[in-house]
PDB file of C-alpha atoms in Angstrom:
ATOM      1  CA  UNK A   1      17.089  26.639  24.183  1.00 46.00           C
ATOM      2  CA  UNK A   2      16.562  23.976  26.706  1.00 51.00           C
ATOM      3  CA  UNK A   3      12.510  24.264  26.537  1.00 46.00           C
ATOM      4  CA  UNK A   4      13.115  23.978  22.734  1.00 47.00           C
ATOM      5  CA  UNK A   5      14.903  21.053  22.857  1.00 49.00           C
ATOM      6  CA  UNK A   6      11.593  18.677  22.860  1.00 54.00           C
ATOM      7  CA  UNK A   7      10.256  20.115  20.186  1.00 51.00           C
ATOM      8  CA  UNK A   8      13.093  19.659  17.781  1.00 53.00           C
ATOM      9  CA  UNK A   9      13.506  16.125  19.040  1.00 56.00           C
ATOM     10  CA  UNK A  10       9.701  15.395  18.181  1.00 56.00           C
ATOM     11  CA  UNK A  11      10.457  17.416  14.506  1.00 60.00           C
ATOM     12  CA  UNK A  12      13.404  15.238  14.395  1.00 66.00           C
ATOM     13  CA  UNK A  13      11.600  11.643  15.407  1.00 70.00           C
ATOM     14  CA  UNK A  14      11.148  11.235  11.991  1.00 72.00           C
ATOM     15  CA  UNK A  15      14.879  10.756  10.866  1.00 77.00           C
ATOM     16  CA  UNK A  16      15.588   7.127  12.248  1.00 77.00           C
ATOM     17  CA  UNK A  17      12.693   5.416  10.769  1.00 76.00           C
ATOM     18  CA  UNK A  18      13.966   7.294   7.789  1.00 77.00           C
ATOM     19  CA  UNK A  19      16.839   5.742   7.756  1.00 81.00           C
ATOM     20  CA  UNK A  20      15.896   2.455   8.714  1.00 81.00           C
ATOM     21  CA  UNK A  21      13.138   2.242   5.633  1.00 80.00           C
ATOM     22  CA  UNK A  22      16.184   3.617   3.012  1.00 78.00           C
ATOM     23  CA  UNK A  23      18.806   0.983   4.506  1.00 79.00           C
ATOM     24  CA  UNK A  24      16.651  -1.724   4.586  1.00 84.00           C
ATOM     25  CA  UNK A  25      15.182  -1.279   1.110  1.00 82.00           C
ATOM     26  CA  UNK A  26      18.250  -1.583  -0.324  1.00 83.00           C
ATOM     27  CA  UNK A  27      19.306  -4.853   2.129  1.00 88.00           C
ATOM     28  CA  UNK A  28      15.961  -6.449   0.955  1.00 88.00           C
ATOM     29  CA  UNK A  29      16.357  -5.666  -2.935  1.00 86.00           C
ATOM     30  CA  UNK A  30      19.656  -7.348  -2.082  1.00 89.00           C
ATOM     31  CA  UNK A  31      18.723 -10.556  -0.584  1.00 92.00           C
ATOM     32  CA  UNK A  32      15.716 -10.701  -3.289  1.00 89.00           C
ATOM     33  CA  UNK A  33      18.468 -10.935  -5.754  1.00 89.00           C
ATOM     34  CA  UNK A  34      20.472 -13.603  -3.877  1.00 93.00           C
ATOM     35  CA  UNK A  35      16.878 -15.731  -3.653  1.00 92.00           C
ATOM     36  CA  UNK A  36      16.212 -14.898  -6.835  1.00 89.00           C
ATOM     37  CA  UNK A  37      19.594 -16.582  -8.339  1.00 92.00           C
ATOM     38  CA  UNK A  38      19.079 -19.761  -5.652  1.00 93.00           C
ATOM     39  CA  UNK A  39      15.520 -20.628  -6.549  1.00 92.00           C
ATOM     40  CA  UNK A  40      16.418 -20.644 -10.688  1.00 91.00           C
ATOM     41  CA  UNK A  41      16.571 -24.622 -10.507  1.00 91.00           C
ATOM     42  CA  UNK A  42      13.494 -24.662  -8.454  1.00 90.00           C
ATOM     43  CA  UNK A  43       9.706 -24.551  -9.419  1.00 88.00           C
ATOM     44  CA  UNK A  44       7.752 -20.998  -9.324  1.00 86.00           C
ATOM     45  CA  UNK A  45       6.270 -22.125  -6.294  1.00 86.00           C
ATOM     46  CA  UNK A  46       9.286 -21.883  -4.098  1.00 90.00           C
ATOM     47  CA  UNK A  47      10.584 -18.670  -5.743  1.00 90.00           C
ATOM     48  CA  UNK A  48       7.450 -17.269  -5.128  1.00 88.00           C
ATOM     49  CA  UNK A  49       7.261 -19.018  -1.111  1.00 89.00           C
ATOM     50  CA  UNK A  50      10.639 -17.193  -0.598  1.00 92.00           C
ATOM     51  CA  UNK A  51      10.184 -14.065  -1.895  1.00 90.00           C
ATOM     52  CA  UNK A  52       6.575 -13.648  -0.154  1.00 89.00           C
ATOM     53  CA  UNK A  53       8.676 -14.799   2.955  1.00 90.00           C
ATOM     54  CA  UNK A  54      11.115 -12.224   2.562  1.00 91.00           C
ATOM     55  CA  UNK A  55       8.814  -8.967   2.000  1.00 90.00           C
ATOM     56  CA  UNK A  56       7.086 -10.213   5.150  1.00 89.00           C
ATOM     57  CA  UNK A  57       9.784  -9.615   6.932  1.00 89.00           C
ATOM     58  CA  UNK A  58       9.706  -5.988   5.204  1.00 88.00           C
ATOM     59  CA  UNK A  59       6.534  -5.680   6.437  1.00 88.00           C
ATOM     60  CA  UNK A  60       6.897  -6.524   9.975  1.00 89.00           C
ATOM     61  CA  UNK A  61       9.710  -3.604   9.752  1.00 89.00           C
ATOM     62  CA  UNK A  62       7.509  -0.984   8.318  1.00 88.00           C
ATOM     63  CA  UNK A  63       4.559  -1.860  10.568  1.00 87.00           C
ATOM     64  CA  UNK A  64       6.786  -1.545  13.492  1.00 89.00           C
ATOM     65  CA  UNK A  65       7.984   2.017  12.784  1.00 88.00           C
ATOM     66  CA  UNK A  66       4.781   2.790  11.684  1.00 88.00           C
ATOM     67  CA  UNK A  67       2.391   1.269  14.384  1.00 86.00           C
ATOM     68  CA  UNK A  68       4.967   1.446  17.198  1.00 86.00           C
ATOM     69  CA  UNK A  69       7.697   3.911  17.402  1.00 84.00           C
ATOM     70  CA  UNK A  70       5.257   6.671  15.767  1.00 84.00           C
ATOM     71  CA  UNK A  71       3.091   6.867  18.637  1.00 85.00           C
ATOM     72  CA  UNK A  72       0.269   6.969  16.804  1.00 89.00           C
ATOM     73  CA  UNK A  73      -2.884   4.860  17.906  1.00 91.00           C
ATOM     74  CA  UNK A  74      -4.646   2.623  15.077  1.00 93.00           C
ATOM     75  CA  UNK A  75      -8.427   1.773  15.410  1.00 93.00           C
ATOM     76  CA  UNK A  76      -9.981  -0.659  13.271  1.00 94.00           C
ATOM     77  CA  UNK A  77     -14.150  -0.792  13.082  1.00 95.00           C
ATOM     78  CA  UNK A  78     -16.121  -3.013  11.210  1.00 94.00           C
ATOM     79  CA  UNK A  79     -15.605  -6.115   9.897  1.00 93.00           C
ATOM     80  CA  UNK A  80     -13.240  -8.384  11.385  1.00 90.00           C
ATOM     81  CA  UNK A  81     -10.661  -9.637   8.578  1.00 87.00           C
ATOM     82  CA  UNK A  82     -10.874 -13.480   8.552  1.00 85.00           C
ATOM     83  CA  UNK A  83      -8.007 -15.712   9.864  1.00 82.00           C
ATOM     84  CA  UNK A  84      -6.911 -18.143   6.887  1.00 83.00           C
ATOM     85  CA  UNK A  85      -5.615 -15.576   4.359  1.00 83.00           C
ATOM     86  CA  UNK A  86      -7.487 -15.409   1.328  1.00 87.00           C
ATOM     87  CA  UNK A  87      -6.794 -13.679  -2.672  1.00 90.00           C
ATOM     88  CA  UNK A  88      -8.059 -10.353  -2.100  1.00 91.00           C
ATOM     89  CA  UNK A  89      -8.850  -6.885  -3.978  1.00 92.00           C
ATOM     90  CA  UNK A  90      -8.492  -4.275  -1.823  1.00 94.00           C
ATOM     91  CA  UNK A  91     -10.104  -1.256  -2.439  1.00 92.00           C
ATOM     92  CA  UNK A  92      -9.321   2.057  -0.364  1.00 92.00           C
ATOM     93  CA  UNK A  93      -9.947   5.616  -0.467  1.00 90.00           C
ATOM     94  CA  UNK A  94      -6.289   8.360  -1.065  1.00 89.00           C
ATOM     95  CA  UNK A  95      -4.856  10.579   0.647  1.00 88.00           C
ATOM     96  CA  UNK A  96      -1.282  10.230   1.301  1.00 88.00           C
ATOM     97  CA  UNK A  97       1.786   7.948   0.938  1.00 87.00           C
ATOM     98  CA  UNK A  98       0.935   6.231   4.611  1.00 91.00           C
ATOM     99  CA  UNK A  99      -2.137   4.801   2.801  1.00 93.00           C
ATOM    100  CA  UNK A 100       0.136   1.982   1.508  1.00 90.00           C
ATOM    101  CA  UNK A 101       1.713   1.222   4.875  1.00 90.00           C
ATOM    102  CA  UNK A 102      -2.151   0.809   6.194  1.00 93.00           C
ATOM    103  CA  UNK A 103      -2.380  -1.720   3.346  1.00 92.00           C
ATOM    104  CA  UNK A 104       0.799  -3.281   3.952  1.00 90.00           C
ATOM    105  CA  UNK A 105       0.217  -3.746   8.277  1.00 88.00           C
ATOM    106  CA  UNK A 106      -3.925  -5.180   7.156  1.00 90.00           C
ATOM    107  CA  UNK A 107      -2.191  -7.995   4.672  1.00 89.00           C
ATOM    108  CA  UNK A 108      -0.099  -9.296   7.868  1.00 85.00           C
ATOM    109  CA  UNK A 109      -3.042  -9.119  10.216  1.00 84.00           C
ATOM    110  CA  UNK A 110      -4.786 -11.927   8.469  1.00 81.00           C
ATOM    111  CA  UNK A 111      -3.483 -15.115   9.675  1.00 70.00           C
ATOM    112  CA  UNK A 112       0.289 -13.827  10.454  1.00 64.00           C
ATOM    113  CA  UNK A 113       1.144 -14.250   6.663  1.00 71.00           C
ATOM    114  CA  UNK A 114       1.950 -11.109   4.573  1.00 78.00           C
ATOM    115  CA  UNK A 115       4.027 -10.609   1.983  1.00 84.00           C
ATOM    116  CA  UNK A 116       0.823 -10.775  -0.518  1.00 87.00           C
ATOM    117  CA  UNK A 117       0.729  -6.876  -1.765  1.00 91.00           C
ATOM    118  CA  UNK A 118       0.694  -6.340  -5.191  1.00 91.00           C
ATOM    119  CA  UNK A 119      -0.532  -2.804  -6.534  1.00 91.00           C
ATOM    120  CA  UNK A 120      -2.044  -1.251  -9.244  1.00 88.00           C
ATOM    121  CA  UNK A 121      -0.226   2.362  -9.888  1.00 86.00           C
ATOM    122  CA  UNK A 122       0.058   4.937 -11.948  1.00 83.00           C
ATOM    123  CA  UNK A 123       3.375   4.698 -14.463  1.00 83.00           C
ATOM    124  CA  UNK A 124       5.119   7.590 -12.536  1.00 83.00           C
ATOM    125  CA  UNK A 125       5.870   5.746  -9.657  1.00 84.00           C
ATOM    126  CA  UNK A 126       8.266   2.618 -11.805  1.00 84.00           C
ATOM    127  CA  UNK A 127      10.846   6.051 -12.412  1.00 86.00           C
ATOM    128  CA  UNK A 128      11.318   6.083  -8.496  1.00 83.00           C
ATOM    129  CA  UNK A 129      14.297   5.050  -7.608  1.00 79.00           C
ATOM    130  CA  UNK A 130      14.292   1.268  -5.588  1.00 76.00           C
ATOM    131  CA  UNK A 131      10.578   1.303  -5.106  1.00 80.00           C
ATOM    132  CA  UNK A 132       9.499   1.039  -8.745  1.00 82.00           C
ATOM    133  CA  UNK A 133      11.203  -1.698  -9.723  1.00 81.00           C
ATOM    134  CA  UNK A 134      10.558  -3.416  -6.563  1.00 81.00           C
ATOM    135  CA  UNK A 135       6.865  -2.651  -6.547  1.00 85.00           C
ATOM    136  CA  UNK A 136       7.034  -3.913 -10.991  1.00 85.00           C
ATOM    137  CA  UNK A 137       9.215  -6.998  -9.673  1.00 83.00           C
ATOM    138  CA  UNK A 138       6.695  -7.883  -7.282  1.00 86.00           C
ATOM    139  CA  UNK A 139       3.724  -7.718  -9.859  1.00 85.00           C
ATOM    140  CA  UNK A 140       2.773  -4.599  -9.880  1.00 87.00           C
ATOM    141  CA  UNK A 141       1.021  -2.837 -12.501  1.00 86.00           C
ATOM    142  CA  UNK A 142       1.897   0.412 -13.421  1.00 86.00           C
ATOM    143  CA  UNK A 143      -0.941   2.147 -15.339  1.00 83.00           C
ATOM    144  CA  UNK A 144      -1.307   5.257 -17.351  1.00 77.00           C
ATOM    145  CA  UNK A 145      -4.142   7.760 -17.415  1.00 65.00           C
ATOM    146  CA  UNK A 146      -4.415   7.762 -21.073  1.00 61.00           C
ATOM    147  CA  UNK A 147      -7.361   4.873 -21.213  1.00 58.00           C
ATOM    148  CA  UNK A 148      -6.720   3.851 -24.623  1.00 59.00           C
ATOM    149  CA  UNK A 149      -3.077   2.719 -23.753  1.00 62.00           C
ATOM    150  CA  UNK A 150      -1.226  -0.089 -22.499  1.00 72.00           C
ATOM    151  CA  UNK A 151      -4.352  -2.458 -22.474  1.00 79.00           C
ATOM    152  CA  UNK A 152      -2.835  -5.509 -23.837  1.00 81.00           C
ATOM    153  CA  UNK A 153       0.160  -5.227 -21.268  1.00 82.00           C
ATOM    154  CA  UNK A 154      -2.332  -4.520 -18.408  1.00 82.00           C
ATOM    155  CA  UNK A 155      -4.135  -7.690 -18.856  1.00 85.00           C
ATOM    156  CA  UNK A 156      -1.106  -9.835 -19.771  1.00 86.00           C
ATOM    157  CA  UNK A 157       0.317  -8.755 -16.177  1.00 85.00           C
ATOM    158  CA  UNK A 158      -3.233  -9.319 -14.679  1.00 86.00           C
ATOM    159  CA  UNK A 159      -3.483 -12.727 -16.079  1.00 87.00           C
ATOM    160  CA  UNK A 160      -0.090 -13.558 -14.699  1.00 87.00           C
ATOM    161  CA  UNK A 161      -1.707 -13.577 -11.181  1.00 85.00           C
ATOM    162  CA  UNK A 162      -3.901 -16.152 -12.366  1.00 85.00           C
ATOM    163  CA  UNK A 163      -1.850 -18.224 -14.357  1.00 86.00           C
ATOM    164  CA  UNK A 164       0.590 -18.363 -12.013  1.00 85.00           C
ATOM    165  CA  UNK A 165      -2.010 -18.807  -8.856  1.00 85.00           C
ATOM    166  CA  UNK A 166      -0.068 -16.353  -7.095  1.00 86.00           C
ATOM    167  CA  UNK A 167      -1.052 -15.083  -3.687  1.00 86.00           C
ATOM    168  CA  UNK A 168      -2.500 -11.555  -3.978  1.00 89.00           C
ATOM    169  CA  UNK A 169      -3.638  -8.956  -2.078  1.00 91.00           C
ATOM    170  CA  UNK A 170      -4.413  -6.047  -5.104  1.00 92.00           C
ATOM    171  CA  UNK A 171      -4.383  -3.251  -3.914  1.00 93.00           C
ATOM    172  CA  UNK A 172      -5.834  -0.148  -5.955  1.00 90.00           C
ATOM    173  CA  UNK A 173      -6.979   3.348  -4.976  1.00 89.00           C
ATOM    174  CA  UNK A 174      -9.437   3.882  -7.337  1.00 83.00           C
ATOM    175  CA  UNK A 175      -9.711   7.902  -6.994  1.00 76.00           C
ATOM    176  CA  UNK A 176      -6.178   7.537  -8.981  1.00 73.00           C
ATOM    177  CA  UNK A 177      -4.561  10.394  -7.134  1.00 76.00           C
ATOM    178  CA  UNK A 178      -4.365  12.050  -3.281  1.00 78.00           C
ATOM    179  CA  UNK A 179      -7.647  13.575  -2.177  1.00 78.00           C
ATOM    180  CA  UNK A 180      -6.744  16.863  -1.216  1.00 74.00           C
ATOM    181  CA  UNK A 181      -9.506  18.833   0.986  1.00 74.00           C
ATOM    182  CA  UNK A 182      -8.160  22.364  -0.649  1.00 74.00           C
ATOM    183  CA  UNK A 183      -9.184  21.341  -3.951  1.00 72.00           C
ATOM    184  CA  UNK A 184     -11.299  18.195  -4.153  1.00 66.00           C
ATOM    185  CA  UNK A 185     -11.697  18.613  -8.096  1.00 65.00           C
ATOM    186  CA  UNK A 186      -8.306  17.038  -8.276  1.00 62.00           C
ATOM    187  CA  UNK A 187      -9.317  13.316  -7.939  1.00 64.00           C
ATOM    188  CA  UNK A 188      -8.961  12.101 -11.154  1.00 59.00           C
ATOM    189  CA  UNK A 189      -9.802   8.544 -13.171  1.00 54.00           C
ATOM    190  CA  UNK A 190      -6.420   7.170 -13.879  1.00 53.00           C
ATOM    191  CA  UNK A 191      -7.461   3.618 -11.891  1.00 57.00           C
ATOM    192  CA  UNK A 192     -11.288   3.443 -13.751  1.00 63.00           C
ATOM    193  CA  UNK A 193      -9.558   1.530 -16.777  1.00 65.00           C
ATOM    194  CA  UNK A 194      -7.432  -0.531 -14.237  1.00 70.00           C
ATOM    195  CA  UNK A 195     -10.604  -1.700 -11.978  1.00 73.00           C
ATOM    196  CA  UNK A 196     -13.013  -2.713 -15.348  1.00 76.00           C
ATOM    197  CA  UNK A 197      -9.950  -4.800 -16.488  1.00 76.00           C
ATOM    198  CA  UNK A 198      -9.357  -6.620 -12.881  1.00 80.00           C
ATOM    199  CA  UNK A 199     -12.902  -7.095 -13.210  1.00 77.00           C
ATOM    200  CA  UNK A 200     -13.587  -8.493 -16.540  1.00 77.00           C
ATOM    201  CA  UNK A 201     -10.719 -10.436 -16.622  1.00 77.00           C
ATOM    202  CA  UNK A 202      -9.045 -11.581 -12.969  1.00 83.00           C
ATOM    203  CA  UNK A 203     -12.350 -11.417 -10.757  1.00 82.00           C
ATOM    204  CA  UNK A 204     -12.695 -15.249 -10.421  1.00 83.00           C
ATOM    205  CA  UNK A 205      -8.764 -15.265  -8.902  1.00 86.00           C
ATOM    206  CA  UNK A 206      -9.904 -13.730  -5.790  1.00 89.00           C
ATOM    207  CA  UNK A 207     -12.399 -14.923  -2.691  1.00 88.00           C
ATOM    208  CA  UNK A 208     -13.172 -11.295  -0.811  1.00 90.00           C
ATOM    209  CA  UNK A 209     -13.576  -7.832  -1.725  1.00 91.00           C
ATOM    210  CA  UNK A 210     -12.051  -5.486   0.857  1.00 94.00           C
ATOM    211  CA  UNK A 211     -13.575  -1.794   0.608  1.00 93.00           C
ATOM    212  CA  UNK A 212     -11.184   0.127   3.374  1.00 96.00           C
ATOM    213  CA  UNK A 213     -11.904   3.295   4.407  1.00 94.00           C
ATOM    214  CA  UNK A 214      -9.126   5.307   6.444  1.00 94.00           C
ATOM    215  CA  UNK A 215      -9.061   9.114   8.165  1.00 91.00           C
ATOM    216  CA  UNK A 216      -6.393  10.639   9.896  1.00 91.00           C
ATOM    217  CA  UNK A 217      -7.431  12.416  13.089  1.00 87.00           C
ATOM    218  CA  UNK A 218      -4.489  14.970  15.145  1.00 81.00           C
ATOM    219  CA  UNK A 219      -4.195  18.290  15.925  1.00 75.00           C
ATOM    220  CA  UNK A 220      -2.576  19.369  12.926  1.00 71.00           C
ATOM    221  CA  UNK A 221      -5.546  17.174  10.387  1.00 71.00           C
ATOM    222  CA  UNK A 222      -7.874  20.640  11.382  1.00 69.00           C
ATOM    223  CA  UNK A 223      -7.944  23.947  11.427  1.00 69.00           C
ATOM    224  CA  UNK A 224      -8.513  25.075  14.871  1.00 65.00           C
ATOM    225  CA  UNK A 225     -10.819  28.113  14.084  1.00 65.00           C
ATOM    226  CA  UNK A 226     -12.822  26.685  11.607  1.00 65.00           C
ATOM    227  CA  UNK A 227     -12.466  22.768  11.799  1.00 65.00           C
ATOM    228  CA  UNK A 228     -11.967  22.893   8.133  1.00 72.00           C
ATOM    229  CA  UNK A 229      -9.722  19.495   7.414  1.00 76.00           C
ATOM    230  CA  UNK A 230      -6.228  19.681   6.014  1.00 79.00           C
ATOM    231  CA  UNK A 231      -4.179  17.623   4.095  1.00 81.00           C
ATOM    232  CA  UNK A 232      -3.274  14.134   5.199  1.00 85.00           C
ATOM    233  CA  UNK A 233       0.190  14.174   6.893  1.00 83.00           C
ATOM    234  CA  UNK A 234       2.867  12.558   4.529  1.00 83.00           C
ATOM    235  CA  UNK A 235       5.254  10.143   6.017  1.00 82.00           C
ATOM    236  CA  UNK A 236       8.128  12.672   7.944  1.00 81.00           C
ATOM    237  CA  UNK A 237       5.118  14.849   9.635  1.00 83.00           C
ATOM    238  CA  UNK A 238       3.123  11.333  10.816  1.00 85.00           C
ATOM    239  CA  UNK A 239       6.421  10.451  12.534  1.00 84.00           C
ATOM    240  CA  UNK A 240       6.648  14.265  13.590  1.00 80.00           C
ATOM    241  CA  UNK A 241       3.688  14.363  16.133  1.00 77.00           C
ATOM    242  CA  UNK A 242       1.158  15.564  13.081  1.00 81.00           C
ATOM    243  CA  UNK A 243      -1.225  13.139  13.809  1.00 85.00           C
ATOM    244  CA  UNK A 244      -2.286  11.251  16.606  1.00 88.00           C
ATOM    245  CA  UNK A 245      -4.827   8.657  15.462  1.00 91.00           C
ATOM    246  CA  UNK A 246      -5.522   6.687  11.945  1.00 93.00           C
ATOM    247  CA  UNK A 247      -9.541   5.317  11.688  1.00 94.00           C
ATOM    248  CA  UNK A 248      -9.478   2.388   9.568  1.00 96.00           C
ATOM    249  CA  UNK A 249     -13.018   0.985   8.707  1.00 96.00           C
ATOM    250  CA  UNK A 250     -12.982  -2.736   6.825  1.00 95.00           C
ATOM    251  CA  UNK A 251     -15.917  -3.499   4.897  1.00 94.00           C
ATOM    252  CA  UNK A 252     -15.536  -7.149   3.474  1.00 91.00           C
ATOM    253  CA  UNK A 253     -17.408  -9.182   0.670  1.00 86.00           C
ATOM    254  CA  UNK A 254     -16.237 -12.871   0.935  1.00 72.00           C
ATOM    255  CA  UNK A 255     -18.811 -14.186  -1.909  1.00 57.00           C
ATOM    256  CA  UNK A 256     -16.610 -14.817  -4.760  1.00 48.00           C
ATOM    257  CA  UNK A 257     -17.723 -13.521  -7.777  1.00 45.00           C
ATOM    258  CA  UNK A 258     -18.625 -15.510 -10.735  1.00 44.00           C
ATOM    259  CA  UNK A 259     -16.030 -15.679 -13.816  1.00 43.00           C
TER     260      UNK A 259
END
């Protein structure tokens, strides 16, 4: 029993941050609301300057549980991000839910200012309870895989970033689902509509392309008689010891394209 007891405390490592991302969702959807009701009388700009402010602090949060009580190392190769933050698509390969946190910890690299995530999805994701209105709140936009649907409301929601200059990092996985190594046929083309609309129509909002490559590397991302790669871990086994290191390569394009 005793020389079991580290390894249920390392299966169980994942339950506080657990518990800390559920109870602090709900405090932030709380005090978005509160902000939300203050900043009526007052321009878009400082709605928007409070709210950006407040999922910062989100952020910070989630990057801490994530990049510090995990354990798990994070290298970074390539290019360096630059330091005055910038309107950004972000482009990344899929492979799990901690994909977004990678996303989320890069925005508040650059120049100590997050807060700037907005993502592209697939309509599923609005049903989940907290996060899917949050993520639609913050201009997100929620996409189907049917091509011929939705246009119009696709590019009115793309357009609002413009329209109303707001500060964006877009995030999109353009595979459209999780890569999974056991059956690679399954990466579909949900996000191919979403990326030719963000680029006919909202290129000229932003300065930099990011193309982001990441791969998870632990004893449990391999098979140890074969090598042959596994799934990515989801969140509770990448707090649970499942993986060691994340490799995060950065290409960046900072020519803004012409509209």
């Amino acid at each position: 029993m005793i020389l079991a007891a580290p390894h249920l405390l390392l299966a169980l490592r994942w339950v506080p941050p657990a518990f800390a991302l559920m109870g602090s969702t709900a405090t932030y959807i709380s005090a978005w609301a509160l902000i939300r009701l203050l900043t009526l009388p007052l321009s878009e700009r400082c709605y928007r300057r409070a709210e950006e402010t407040l999922y910062a602090s989100y952020q910070r949060l989630v990057g801490f549980l994530f990049e510090t009580w995990s354990g798990v190392e994070f290298h970074f190769y390539g290019d360096p991000l630059p330091d005055a933050a910038e309107n950004v698509l972000y482009i990344s390969n899929h492979q799990c839910t901690v994909d977004w946190v990678v996303a989320e910890t890069l925005c508040l690299r650059q120049g100590g200012y997050g807060g700037r995530n907005r993502y592209i999805l697939k309509d599923s994701l609005k049903y989940v309870p907290l996060y899917g209105w949050q993520l639609g709140a913050r201009g997100g936009v929620f996409v189907k895989r049917h091509k011929d649907k939705d246009q119009e409301k696709i590019i009115r929601r793309l357009n609002e970033l413009v329209e109303k200059d707001i500060n964006t990092w877009l995030v999109i996985f353009p595979e459209g689902t999780r890569f999974d190594p056991r059956n690679p046929k399954s990466i579909r083309t949900s996000q191919e509509q979403a990326m030719t609309l963000v680029l006919t129509h909202i290129k000229r909002h932003f300065k930099a392309v990011y193309d982001v490559t990441i791969m998870y590397d632990g004893p449990e991302v391999y098979k140890r008689e074969t090598l042959a790669r596994l799934p990515a871990p989801d969140m509770f086994r990448f707090f649970s010891g499942y993986c060691t290191k994340v490799h995060i390569h950065i290409k960046t394009n900072s020519h803004r394209a012409p509209a």
